[in-house]
Amino acid sequence: MITHLSFSLVFISMVAKAQVVEPGDWSSLCLYGYAYNINGFIDAEYDFIANHNYLFTIEIRHARNIYGNPTLEYACGIAAQEIKVNNPVCRPLFYWNSNIVYADIYESITTALAENPSFVAFNEKFNYENADFPDWWVTVPQDQVNNTVLEGGFIDACKNVEAVWGADAMPILYNMLDALLEVPKINT
């Protein structure tokens, strides 16, 4: 059973031009899903995801009962492969947070913090005052997109960066987001 499931509509200007349709015709809308199952998706859930979504974010707690922690990168890649097998058009996305440190979930964060604990500031927030942090932060979703079948990223909590770090942090965040757009799969 999917533990958390939320669907919304996403309009993707890069994918298709607006089309005139009859009232009640949803055929030109791209559906977006976002879910996880701590035990991993079962076949029926993969089928539902593949048949109902154009974009789908694999949430951070996915498959943690199977692979343990911190292994989200691995679990996300496995789920993305299965989604693409069921529907090659569906675009699985990597969940990445701009503000909150999930060191117990991501192997990349655990590894980075062992070498550079100053990437984390107070209250388990990423440290926007660390000059090395932005370059590292960008590499995690870039690596996922370049080395798996994931086709982009869902970047969460952007509005919270300003609340925690102030307006001076926003240009740093904007530069990080711009750097993510340089990954070819994210741009397609």
CSV table of N, CA and C in Angstrom, one decimal, residues 1-169:
chain,number,residue,atom,x,y,z
A,1,MET,N,0.8,-1.2,0.0
A,1,MET,CA,0.0,0.0,0.0
A,1,MET,C,0.9,1.2,0.0
A,2,ILE,N,0.6,2.2,-0.9
A,2,ILE,CA,1.3,3.4,-1.0
A,2,ILE,C,1.0,4.2,0.3
A,3,THR,N,2.1,4.6,1.0
A,3,THR,CA,1.9,5.3,2.3
A,3,THR,C,1.5,6.7,2.2
A,4,HIS,N,2.1,7.4,1.1
A,4,HIS,CA,1.8,8.8,0.9
A,4,HIS,C,1.6,9.0,-0.6
A,5,LEU,N,0.5,9.5,-1.0
A,5,LEU,CA,0.2,9.7,-2.4
A,5,LEU,C,-0.5,11.0,-2.6
A,6,SER,N,0.0,11.8,-3.5
A,6,SER,CA,-0.6,13.1,-3.8
A,6,SER,C,-0.5,13.3,-5.3
A,7,PHE,N,-1.6,13.7,-5.9
A,7,PHE,CA,-1.6,14.0,-7.3
A,7,PHE,C,-2.0,15.5,-7.5
A,8,SER,N,-1.3,16.1,-8.5
A,8,SER,CA,-1.7,17.4,-8.9
A,8,SER,C,-1.5,17.5,-10.4
A,9,LEU,N,-1.8,18.7,-10.9
A,9,LEU,CA,-1.6,18.9,-12.3
A,9,LEU,C,-0.4,19.8,-12.5
A,10,VAL,N,0.4,19.4,-13.5
A,10,VAL,CA,1.6,20.2,-13.9
A,10,VAL,C,1.5,20.6,-15.3
A,11,PHE,N,1.7,21.9,-15.6
A,11,PHE,CA,1.7,22.3,-17.0
A,11,PHE,C,3.1,22.4,-17.5
A,12,ILE,N,3.5,21.7,-18.5
A,12,ILE,CA,4.9,21.7,-19.0
A,12,ILE,C,5.0,22.3,-20.3
A,13,SER,N,5.5,23.6,-20.3
A,13,SER,CA,5.5,24.3,-21.6
A,13,SER,C,6.6,23.8,-22.5
A,14,MET,N,7.6,23.1,-22.0
A,14,MET,CA,8.7,22.6,-22.9
A,14,MET,C,8.2,21.3,-23.6
A,15,VAL,N,7.2,20.7,-23.1
A,15,VAL,CA,6.8,19.4,-23.6
A,15,VAL,C,5.8,19.5,-24.8
A,16,ALA,N,4.8,20.3,-24.6
A,16,ALA,CA,3.8,20.4,-25.6
A,16,ALA,C,3.2,21.8,-25.6
A,17,LYS,N,2.7,22.2,-26.8
A,17,LYS,CA,2.0,23.5,-26.9
A,17,LYS,C,0.6,23.3,-26.4
A,18,ALA,N,0.0,24.4,-26.0
A,18,ALA,CA,-1.4,24.3,-25.6
A,18,ALA,C,-2.3,23.9,-26.8
A,19,GLN,N,-3.3,23.1,-26.5
A,19,GLN,CA,-4.2,22.6,-27.5
A,19,GLN,C,-5.6,23.0,-27.1
A,20,VAL,N,-6.4,23.2,-28.1
A,20,VAL,CA,-7.8,23.5,-27.9
A,20,VAL,C,-8.5,22.1,-27.7
A,21,VAL,N,-9.2,21.9,-26.7
A,21,VAL,CA,-9.9,20.7,-26.4
A,21,VAL,C,-11.3,21.0,-26.0
A,22,GLU,N,-12.2,20.0,-26.0
A,22,GLU,CA,-13.6,20.1,-25.6
A,22,GLU,C,-13.6,20.2,-24.1
A,23,PRO,N,-14.7,20.8,-23.6
A,23,PRO,CA,-14.9,20.8,-22.1
A,23,PRO,C,-14.9,19.4,-21.6
A,24,GLY,N,-14.2,19.2,-20.5
A,24,GLY,CA,-14.1,17.9,-19.8
A,24,GLY,C,-13.0,17.0,-20.4
A,25,ASP,N,-12.3,17.4,-21.4
A,25,ASP,CA,-11.2,16.6,-22.0
A,25,ASP,C,-9.9,16.9,-21.3
A,26,TRP,N,-9.4,15.9,-20.6
A,26,TRP,CA,-8.2,16.0,-19.9
A,26,TRP,C,-7.0,15.4,-20.6
A,27,SER,N,-7.2,15.0,-21.8
A,27,SER,CA,-6.1,14.3,-22.6
A,27,SER,C,-4.9,15.1,-22.8
A,28,SER,N,-4.9,16.4,-22.8
A,28,SER,CA,-3.7,17.2,-23.0
A,28,SER,C,-3.0,17.6,-21.8
A,29,LEU,N,-3.5,17.2,-20.6
A,29,LEU,CA,-2.9,17.6,-19.3
A,29,LEU,C,-1.9,16.5,-18.9
A,30,CYS,N,-0.7,16.9,-18.4
A,30,CYS,CA,0.3,16.0,-17.9
A,30,CYS,C,0.0,15.8,-16.4
A,31,LEU,N,-0.2,14.6,-16.0
A,31,LEU,CA,-0.4,14.4,-14.5
A,31,LEU,C,0.9,14.2,-13.8
A,32,TYR,N,0.9,14.6,-12.6
A,32,TYR,CA,2.1,14.5,-11.7
A,32,TYR,C,1.8,13.8,-10.5
A,33,GLY,N,2.6,12.8,-10.1
A,33,GLY,CA,2.4,12.1,-8.9
A,33,GLY,C,3.7,12.2,-8.0
A,34,TYR,N,3.5,11.9,-6.7
A,34,TYR,CA,4.5,12.0,-5.7
A,34,TYR,C,4.2,11.0,-4.7
A,35,ALA,N,5.0,10.0,-4.5
A,35,ALA,CA,4.7,9.0,-3.5
A,35,ALA,C,5.9,8.2,-3.0
A,36,TYR,N,5.7,7.4,-2.0
A,36,TYR,CA,6.7,6.4,-1.5
A,36,TYR,C,6.0,5.3,-0.9
A,37,ASN,N,6.7,4.2,-0.8
A,37,ASN,CA,6.2,3.0,0.0
A,37,ASN,C,7.4,2.5,0.8
A,38,ILE,N,7.4,2.6,2.1
A,38,ILE,CA,8.6,2.2,2.8
A,38,ILE,C,9.0,0.7,2.6
A,39,ASN,N,8.1,-0.1,2.0
A,39,ASN,CA,8.4,-1.5,1.7
A,39,ASN,C,8.7,-1.6,0.2
A,40,GLY,N,8.7,-0.5,-0.5
A,40,GLY,CA,8.9,-0.6,-2.0
A,40,GLY,C,7.6,-0.8,-2.6
A,41,PHE,N,7.5,-0.2,-3.8
A,41,PHE,CA,6.2,-0.3,-4.6
A,41,PHE,C,6.0,-1.7,-5.0
A,42,ILE,N,4.7,-2.2,-4.9
A,42,ILE,CA,4.4,-3.5,-5.4
A,42,ILE,C,4.0,-3.3,-6.9
A,43,ASP,N,3.8,-4.4,-7.6
A,43,ASP,CA,3.5,-4.4,-9.1
A,43,ASP,C,2.3,-3.5,-9.4
A,44,ALA,N,1.2,-3.6,-8.6
A,44,ALA,CA,0.0,-2.9,-8.8
A,44,ALA,C,0.3,-1.4,-8.7
A,45,GLU,N,1.1,-1.0,-7.7
A,45,GLU,CA,1.5,0.4,-7.6
A,45,GLU,C,2.3,0.9,-8.7
A,46,TYR,N,3.3,0.1,-9.2
A,46,TYR,CA,4.1,0.5,-10.3
A,46,TYR,C,3.2,0.7,-11.6
A,47,ASP,N,2.2,-0.2,-11.7
A,47,ASP,CA,1.3,-0.1,-12.8
A,47,ASP,C,0.4,1.1,-12.8
A,48,PHE,N,0.0,1.5,-11.6
A,48,PHE,CA,-0.8,2.7,-11.4
A,48,PHE,C,0.0,3.9,-11.7
A,49,ILE,N,1.2,3.9,-11.2
A,49,ILE,CA,2.1,5.1,-11.4
A,49,ILE,C,2.4,5.2,-12.9
A,50,ALA,N,2.7,4.2,-13.6
A,50,ALA,CA,3.1,4.2,-15.0
A,50,ALA,C,1.9,4.6,-15.9
A,51,ASN,N,0.7,4.2,-15.5
A,51,ASN,CA,-0.5,4.5,-16.3
A,51,ASN,C,-1.2,5.8,-15.9
A,52,HIS,N,-0.8,6.5,-14.9
A,52,HIS,CA,-1.5,7.7,-14.5
A,52,HIS,C,-0.6,8.9,-14.4
A,53,ASN,N,0.7,8.8,-14.7
A,53,ASN,CA,1.6,10.0,-14.5
A,53,ASN,C,2.5,10.2,-15.6
A,54,TYR,N,2.7,11.5,-15.9
A,54,TYR,CA,3.8,11.8,-16.9
A,54,TYR,C,5.1,12.1,-16.1
A,55,LEU,N,4.9,12.8,-15.0
A,55,LEU,CA,6.0,13.1,-14.1
A,55,LEU,C,5.7,12.4,-12.7
A,56,PHE,N,6.8,11.9,-12.2
A,56,PHE,CA,6.5,11.2,-10.9
A,56,PHE,C,7.8,11.3,-10.0
A,57,THR,N,7.6,11.9,-8.8
A,57,THR,CA,8.7,12.0,-7.8
A,57,THR,C,8.7,10.9,-6.9
A,58,ILE,N,9.8,10.2,-6.7
A,58,ILE,CA,10.0,9.1,-5.8
A,58,ILE,C,10.4,9.8,-4.5
A,59,GLU,N,9.6,9.7,-3.5
A,59,GLU,CA,9.7,10.5,-2.2
A,59,GLU,C,10.8,9.9,-1.4
A,60,ILE,N,11.3,10.7,-0.4
A,60,ILE,CA,12.6,10.3,0.3
A,60,ILE,C,12.5,9.1,1.2
A,61,ARG,N,11.3,8.7,1.6
A,61,ARG,CA,11.3,7.5,2.5
A,61,ARG,C,11.1,6.2,1.8
A,62,HIS,N,11.2,6.3,0.4
A,62,HIS,CA,10.9,5.1,-0.4
A,62,HIS,C,11.8,3.9,-0.1
A,63,ALA,N,11.2,2.8,0.1
A,63,ALA,CA,11.9,1.5,0.3
A,63,ALA,C,12.9,1.4,1.4
A,64,ARG,N,12.8,2.2,2.4
A,64,ARG,CA,13.7,2.2,3.5
A,64,ARG,C,13.6,0.9,4.3
A,65,ASN,N,12.5,0.2,4.3
A,65,ASN,CA,12.4,-1.1,5.0
A,65,ASN,C,13.1,-2.2,4.3
A,66,ILE,N,13.4,-2.0,3.0
A,66,ILE,CA,14.1,-3.0,2.2
A,66,ILE,C,15.6,-2.7,2.2
A,67,TYR,N,16.0,-1.5,1.9
A,67,TYR,CA,17.4,-1.2,1.8
A,67,TYR,C,18.0,-0.5,3.0
A,68,GLY,N,17.2,-0.1,3.9
A,68,GLY,CA,17.7,0.5,5.1
A,68,GLY,C,18.1,2.0,4.8
A,69,ASN,N,18.8,2.5,5.7
A,69,ASN,CA,19.3,3.9,5.6
A,69,ASN,C,20.8,3.9,5.7
A,70,PRO,N,21.5,4.8,5.1
A,70,PRO,CA,21.0,5.8,4.2
A,70,PRO,C,21.2,5.3,2.7
A,71,THR,N,20.2,5.0,2.1
A,71,THR,CA,20.3,4.4,0.7
A,71,THR,C,19.2,5.0,-0.3
A,72,LEU,N,18.7,6.1,0.0
A,72,LEU,CA,17.7,6.7,-0.9
A,72,LEU,C,18.1,6.7,-2.4
A,73,GLU,N,19.4,7.1,-2.6
A,73,GLU,CA,19.8,7.2,-4.0
A,73,GLU,C,19.7,5.9,-4.7
A,74,TYR,N,20.1,4.8,-4.1
A,74,TYR,CA,19.9,3.5,-4.7
A,74,TYR,C,18.5,3.1,-4.8
A,75,ALA,N,17.7,3.2,-3.8
A,75,ALA,CA,16.2,2.9,-3.8
A,75,ALA,C,15.5,3.7,-4.9
A,76,CYS,N,15.8,4.9,-5.0
A,76,CYS,CA,15.2,5.8,-6.0
A,76,CYS,C,15.5,5.3,-7.5
A,77,GLY,N,16.8,5.0,-7.7
A,77,GLY,CA,17.2,4.5,-9.0
A,77,GLY,C,16.5,3.2,-9.4
A,78,ILE,N,16.4,2.3,-8.4
A,78,ILE,CA,15.7,1.0,-8.7
A,78,ILE,C,14.2,1.3,-9.0
A,79,ALA,N,13.5,2.1,-8.3
A,79,ALA,CA,12.1,2.5,-8.5
A,79,ALA,C,12.0,3.2,-9.9
A,80,ALA,N,12.9,4.1,-10.2
A,80,ALA,CA,12.8,4.8,-11.5
A,80,ALA,C,13.0,3.8,-12.7
A,81,GLN,N,13.8,2.8,-12.5
A,81,GLN,CA,14.0,1.8,-13.6
A,81,GLN,C,12.7,1.0,-13.8
A,82,GLU,N,12.0,0.6,-12.8
A,82,GLU,CA,10.8,-0.1,-12.9
A,82,GLU,C,9.7,0.8,-13.5
A,83,ILE,N,9.6,2.0,-13.1
A,83,ILE,CA,8.6,2.9,-13.7
A,83,ILE,C,8.9,3.1,-15.2
A,84,LYS,N,10.1,3.2,-15.6
A,84,LYS,CA,10.4,3.4,-17.0
A,84,LYS,C,10.2,2.1,-17.8
A,85,VAL,N,10.3,0.9,-17.2
A,85,VAL,CA,10.0,-0.3,-17.9
A,85,VAL,C,8.5,-0.4,-18.1
A,86,ASN,N,7.7,0.1,-17.2
A,86,ASN,CA,6.3,0.0,-17.3
A,86,ASN,C,5.7,1.1,-18.2
A,87,ASN,N,6.4,2.3,-18.3
A,87,ASN,CA,6.0,3.3,-19.2
A,87,ASN,C,7.2,4.2,-19.5
A,88,PRO,N,7.8,4.0,-20.7
A,88,PRO,CA,9.0,4.7,-21.1
A,88,PRO,C,8.8,6.2,-21.2
A,89,VAL,N,7.5,6.7,-21.3
A,89,VAL,CA,7.2,8.1,-21.4
A,89,VAL,C,7.2,8.8,-20.1
A,90,CYS,N,6.9,8.1,-19.0
A,90,CYS,CA,6.9,8.6,-17.7
A,90,CYS,C,8.3,9.1,-17.3
A,91,ARG,N,8.3,10.2,-16.6
A,91,ARG,CA,9.6,10.8,-16.3
A,91,ARG,C,9.8,10.8,-14.7
A,92,PRO,N,10.5,9.8,-14.2
A,92,PRO,CA,10.7,9.8,-12.8
A,92,PRO,C,11.7,10.9,-12.3
A,93,LEU,N,11.4,11.5,-11.1
A,93,LEU,CA,12.2,12.6,-10.6
A,93,LEU,C,12.8,12.2,-9.2
A,94,PHE,N,13.9,12.8,-9.0
A,94,PHE,CA,14.7,12.6,-7.7
A,94,PHE,C,14.2,13.7,-6.8
A,95,TYR,N,13.9,13.3,-5.5
A,95,TYR,CA,13.5,14.3,-4.5
A,95,TYR,C,14.8,14.8,-3.9
A,96,TRP,N,14.9,16.2,-3.8
A,96,TRP,CA,16.1,16.8,-3.2
A,96,TRP,C,15.6,18.0,-2.4
A,97,ASN,N,16.1,18.2,-1.2
A,97,ASN,CA,15.6,19.3,-0.4
A,97,ASN,C,16.7,20.5,-0.4
A,98,SER,N,16.2,21.7,-0.5
A,98,SER,CA,17.1,22.8,-0.6
A,98,SER,C,17.5,23.3,0.8
A,99,ASN,N,16.8,22.8,1.8
A,99,ASN,CA,17.0,23.4,3.2
A,99,ASN,C,17.3,22.4,4.2
A,100,ILE,N,16.5,21.3,4.3
A,100,ILE,CA,16.6,20.3,5.4
A,100,ILE,C,17.6,19.2,5.0
A,101,VAL,N,18.4,18.9,6.0
A,101,VAL,CA,19.5,17.8,5.9
A,101,VAL,C,18.8,16.5,6.3
A,102,TYR,N,18.8,15.5,5.4
A,102,TYR,CA,18.3,14.2,5.7
A,102,TYR,C,19.5,13.2,5.7
A,103,ALA,N,20.4,13.4,6.6
A,103,ALA,CA,21.6,12.6,6.7
A,103,ALA,C,21.3,11.1,6.9
A,104,ASP,N,20.2,10.8,7.6
A,104,ASP,CA,19.9,9.4,7.9
A,104,ASP,C,19.2,8.7,6.7
A,105,ILE,N,18.9,9.5,5.6
A,105,ILE,CA,18.2,8.9,4.4
A,105,ILE,C,19.1,8.9,3.2
A,106,TYR,N,19.9,9.9,3.0
A,106,TYR,CA,20.8,10.0,1.8
A,106,TYR,C,22.2,9.5,2.1
A,107,GLU,N,22.7,8.6,1.3
A,107,GLU,CA,24.1,8.2,1.5
A,107,GLU,C,25.1,9.4,1.1
A,108,SER,N,24.7,10.1,0.1
A,108,SER,CA,25.6,11.2,-0.3
A,108,SER,C,25.7,12.3,0.8
A,109,ILE,N,24.7,12.5,1.6
A,109,ILE,CA,24.8,13.5,2.6
A,109,ILE,C,25.6,12.9,3.8
A,110,THR,N,25.4,11.7,4.1
A,110,THR,CA,26.2,11.0,5.2
A,110,THR,C,27.7,11.1,4.8
A,111,THR,N,28.0,10.8,3.6
A,111,THR,CA,29.4,10.8,3.2
A,111,THR,C,30.0,12.2,3.2
A,112,ALA,N,29.2,13.2,2.7
A,112,ALA,CA,29.7,14.6,2.6
A,112,ALA,C,29.9,15.1,4.0
A,113,LEU,N,29.0,14.8,4.9
A,113,LEU,CA,29.1,15.4,6.3
A,113,LEU,C,30.3,14.7,7.1
A,114,ALA,N,30.7,13.5,6.7
A,114,ALA,CA,31.8,12.9,7.4
A,114,ALA,C,33.1,13.7,7.0
A,115,GLU,N,33.1,14.2,5.8
A,115,GLU,CA,34.3,15.0,5.3
A,115,GLU,C,34.1,16.5,5.6
A,116,ASN,N,32.9,17.0,5.6
A,116,ASN,CA,32.7,18.4,5.8
A,116,ASN,C,31.5,18.7,6.6
A,117,PRO,N,31.6,18.5,7.9
A,117,PRO,CA,30.4,18.7,8.8
A,117,PRO,C,29.9,20.1,8.8
A,118,SER,N,30.6,21.0,8.3
A,118,SER,CA,30.1,22.4,8.3
A,118,SER,C,29.1,22.7,7.2
A,119,PHE,N,28.8,21.7,6.4
A,119,PHE,CA,27.7,21.8,5.4
A,119,PHE,C,26.3,21.9,6.2
A,120,VAL,N,26.3,21.5,7.4
A,120,VAL,CA,25.1,21.6,8.2
A,120,VAL,C,25.3,22.7,9.3
A,121,ALA,N,24.3,23.5,9.4
A,121,ALA,CA,24.3,24.5,10.5
A,121,ALA,C,23.3,24.1,11.6
A,122,PHE,N,22.7,25.0,12.2
A,122,PHE,CA,21.8,24.7,13.3
A,122,PHE,C,20.5,24.0,12.8
A,123,ASN,N,19.9,23.3,13.7
A,123,ASN,CA,18.6,22.7,13.4
A,123,ASN,C,18.6,21.8,12.2
A,124,GLU,N,19.7,21.2,11.9
A,124,GLU,CA,19.7,20.2,10.7
A,124,GLU,C,19.4,20.9,9.4
A,125,LYS,N,19.8,22.1,9.2
A,125,LYS,CA,19.6,22.9,7.9
A,125,LYS,C,20.9,23.0,7.2
A,126,PHE,N,20.8,22.9,5.8
A,126,PHE,CA,22.0,23.1,5.0
A,126,PHE,C,22.6,24.5,5.3
A,127,ASN,N,23.9,24.6,5.3
A,127,ASN,CA,24.6,25.8,5.7
A,127,ASN,C,25.0,26.7,4.4
A,128,TYR,N,24.1,27.7,4.1
A,128,TYR,CA,24.3,28.5,3.0
A,128,TYR,C,25.5,29.5,3.2
A,129,GLU,N,26.0,29.5,4.4
A,129,GLU,CA,27.2,30.4,4.7
A,129,GLU,C,28.5,29.7,4.4
A,130,ASN,N,28.5,28.4,4.1
A,130,ASN,CA,29.7,27.6,3.7
A,130,ASN,C,29.9,27.8,2.2
A,131,ALA,N,31.0,28.3,1.8
A,131,ALA,CA,31.3,28.6,0.4
A,131,ALA,C,31.4,27.3,-0.5
A,132,ASP,N,31.7,26.2,0.1
A,132,ASP,CA,31.8,24.9,-0.6
A,132,ASP,C,30.5,24.2,-0.8
A,133,PHE,N,29.5,24.6,0.1
A,133,PHE,CA,28.2,23.9,0.1
A,133,PHE,C,27.5,23.9,-1.3
A,134,PRO,N,27.3,25.0,-1.9
A,134,PRO,CA,26.5,25.0,-3.2
A,134,PRO,C,27.0,24.1,-4.2
A,135,ASP,N,28.4,24.1,-4.5
A,135,ASP,CA,28.9,23.2,-5.5
A,135,ASP,C,28.6,21.7,-5.2
A,136,TRP,N,28.8,21.3,-3.9
A,136,TRP,CA,28.5,20.0,-3.5
A,136,TRP,C,27.0,19.7,-3.7
A,137,TRP,N,26.1,20.6,-3.2
A,137,TRP,CA,24.7,20.4,-3.2
A,137,TRP,C,24.2,20.1,-4.6
A,138,VAL,N,24.7,20.8,-5.6
A,138,VAL,CA,24.3,20.6,-7.0
A,138,VAL,C,24.7,19.2,-7.5
A,139,THR,N,25.9,18.7,-7.1
A,139,THR,CA,26.4,17.4,-7.6
A,139,THR,C,25.5,16.2,-7.3
A,140,VAL,N,24.8,16.3,-6.2
A,140,VAL,CA,24.0,15.1,-5.8
A,140,VAL,C,22.8,14.8,-6.8
A,141,PRO,N,21.9,15.8,-7.1
A,141,PRO,CA,20.9,15.5,-8.1
A,141,PRO,C,21.5,15.3,-9.5
A,142,GLN,N,22.6,16.1,-9.8
A,142,GLN,CA,23.2,15.9,-11.1
A,142,GLN,C,23.7,14.5,-11.3
A,143,ASP,N,24.4,13.9,-10.3
A,143,ASP,CA,24.8,12.5,-10.4
A,143,ASP,C,23.7,11.6,-10.5
A,144,GLN,N,22.6,11.8,-9.8
A,144,GLN,CA,21.4,10.9,-10.0
A,144,GLN,C,20.9,11.0,-11.4
A,145,VAL,N,20.8,12.1,-12.0
A,145,VAL,CA,20.2,12.3,-13.3
A,145,VAL,C,21.2,11.7,-14.3
A,146,ASN,N,22.5,11.9,-14.2
A,146,ASN,CA,23.5,11.4,-15.1
A,146,ASN,C,23.8,9.9,-15.0
A,147,ASN,N,23.5,9.3,-13.9
A,147,ASN,CA,23.9,7.9,-13.7
A,147,ASN,C,22.8,6.9,-13.4
A,148,THR,N,21.6,7.4,-13.6
A,148,THR,CA,20.4,6.5,-13.4
A,148,THR,C,19.4,6.9,-14.5
A,149,VAL,N,18.2,6.3,-14.5
A,149,VAL,CA,17.2,6.6,-15.5
A,149,VAL,C,16.3,7.8,-15.0
A,150,LEU,N,16.6,8.3,-13.8
A,150,LEU,CA,15.9,9.5,-13.3
A,150,LEU,C,16.1,10.6,-14.3
A,151,GLU,N,15.0,11.4,-14.6
A,151,GLU,CA,15.0,12.4,-15.6
A,151,GLU,C,15.0,13.9,-15.1
A,152,GLY,N,15.1,14.0,-13.8
A,152,GLY,CA,15.1,15.4,-13.3
A,152,GLY,C,15.0,15.3,-11.8
A,153,GLY,N,14.7,16.5,-11.2
A,153,GLY,CA,14.6,16.6,-9.8
A,153,GLY,C,13.4,17.4,-9.3
A,154,PHE,N,12.9,17.0,-8.2
A,154,PHE,CA,11.9,17.8,-7.5
A,154,PHE,C,12.6,18.5,-6.3
A,155,ILE,N,12.8,19.8,-6.4
A,155,ILE,CA,13.6,20.5,-5.4
A,155,ILE,C,12.6,21.1,-4.4
A,156,ASP,N,12.6,20.7,-3.2
A,156,ASP,CA,11.7,21.0,-2.1
A,156,ASP,C,12.2,22.1,-1.2
A,157,ALA,N,11.3,22.8,-0.6
A,157,ALA,CA,11.6,23.8,0.5
A,157,ALA,C,12.4,25.0,0.1
A,158,CYS,N,12.3,25.4,-1.1
A,158,CYS,CA,13.0,26.6,-1.6
A,158,CYS,C,12.6,27.8,-0.8
A,159,LYS,N,11.3,27.9,-0.6
A,159,LYS,CA,10.8,29.1,0.1
A,159,LYS,C,11.4,29.2,1.6
A,160,ASN,N,11.7,28.1,2.1
A,160,ASN,CA,12.2,28.1,3.5
A,160,ASN,C,13.7,28.6,3.6
A,161,VAL,N,14.4,28.6,2.5
A,161,VAL,CA,15.8,29.0,2.6
A,161,VAL,C,15.8,30.5,3.0
A,162,GLU,N,15.0,31.3,2.5
A,162,GLU,CA,15.0,32.7,2.9
A,162,GLU,C,14.6,32.9,4.3
A,163,ALA,N,13.6,32.1,4.8
A,163,ALA,CA,13.1,32.2,6.2
A,163,ALA,C,14.2,31.8,7.1
A,164,VAL,N,15.1,30.9,6.8
A,164,VAL,CA,16.2,30.5,7.7
A,164,VAL,C,17.4,31.3,7.5
A,165,TRP,N,17.8,31.7,6.3
A,165,TRP,CA,19.1,32.3,6.0
A,165,TRP,C,19.0,33.8,5.6
A,166,GLY,N,17.8,34.2,5.3
A,166,GLY,CA,17.6,35.6,4.9
A,166,GLY,C,17.7,35.8,3.4
A,167,ALA,N,17.4,37.0,3.0
A,167,ALA,CA,17.4,37.3,1.6
A,167,ALA,C,18.8,37.1,0.9
A,168,ASP,N,19.9,37.3,1.6
A,168,ASP,CA,21.2,37.1,1.0
A,168,ASP,C,21.4,35.7,0.5
A,169,ALA,N,20.7,34.7,1.0
A,169,ALA,CA,20.9,33.3,0.6
A,169,ALA,C,20.2,33.0,-0.7
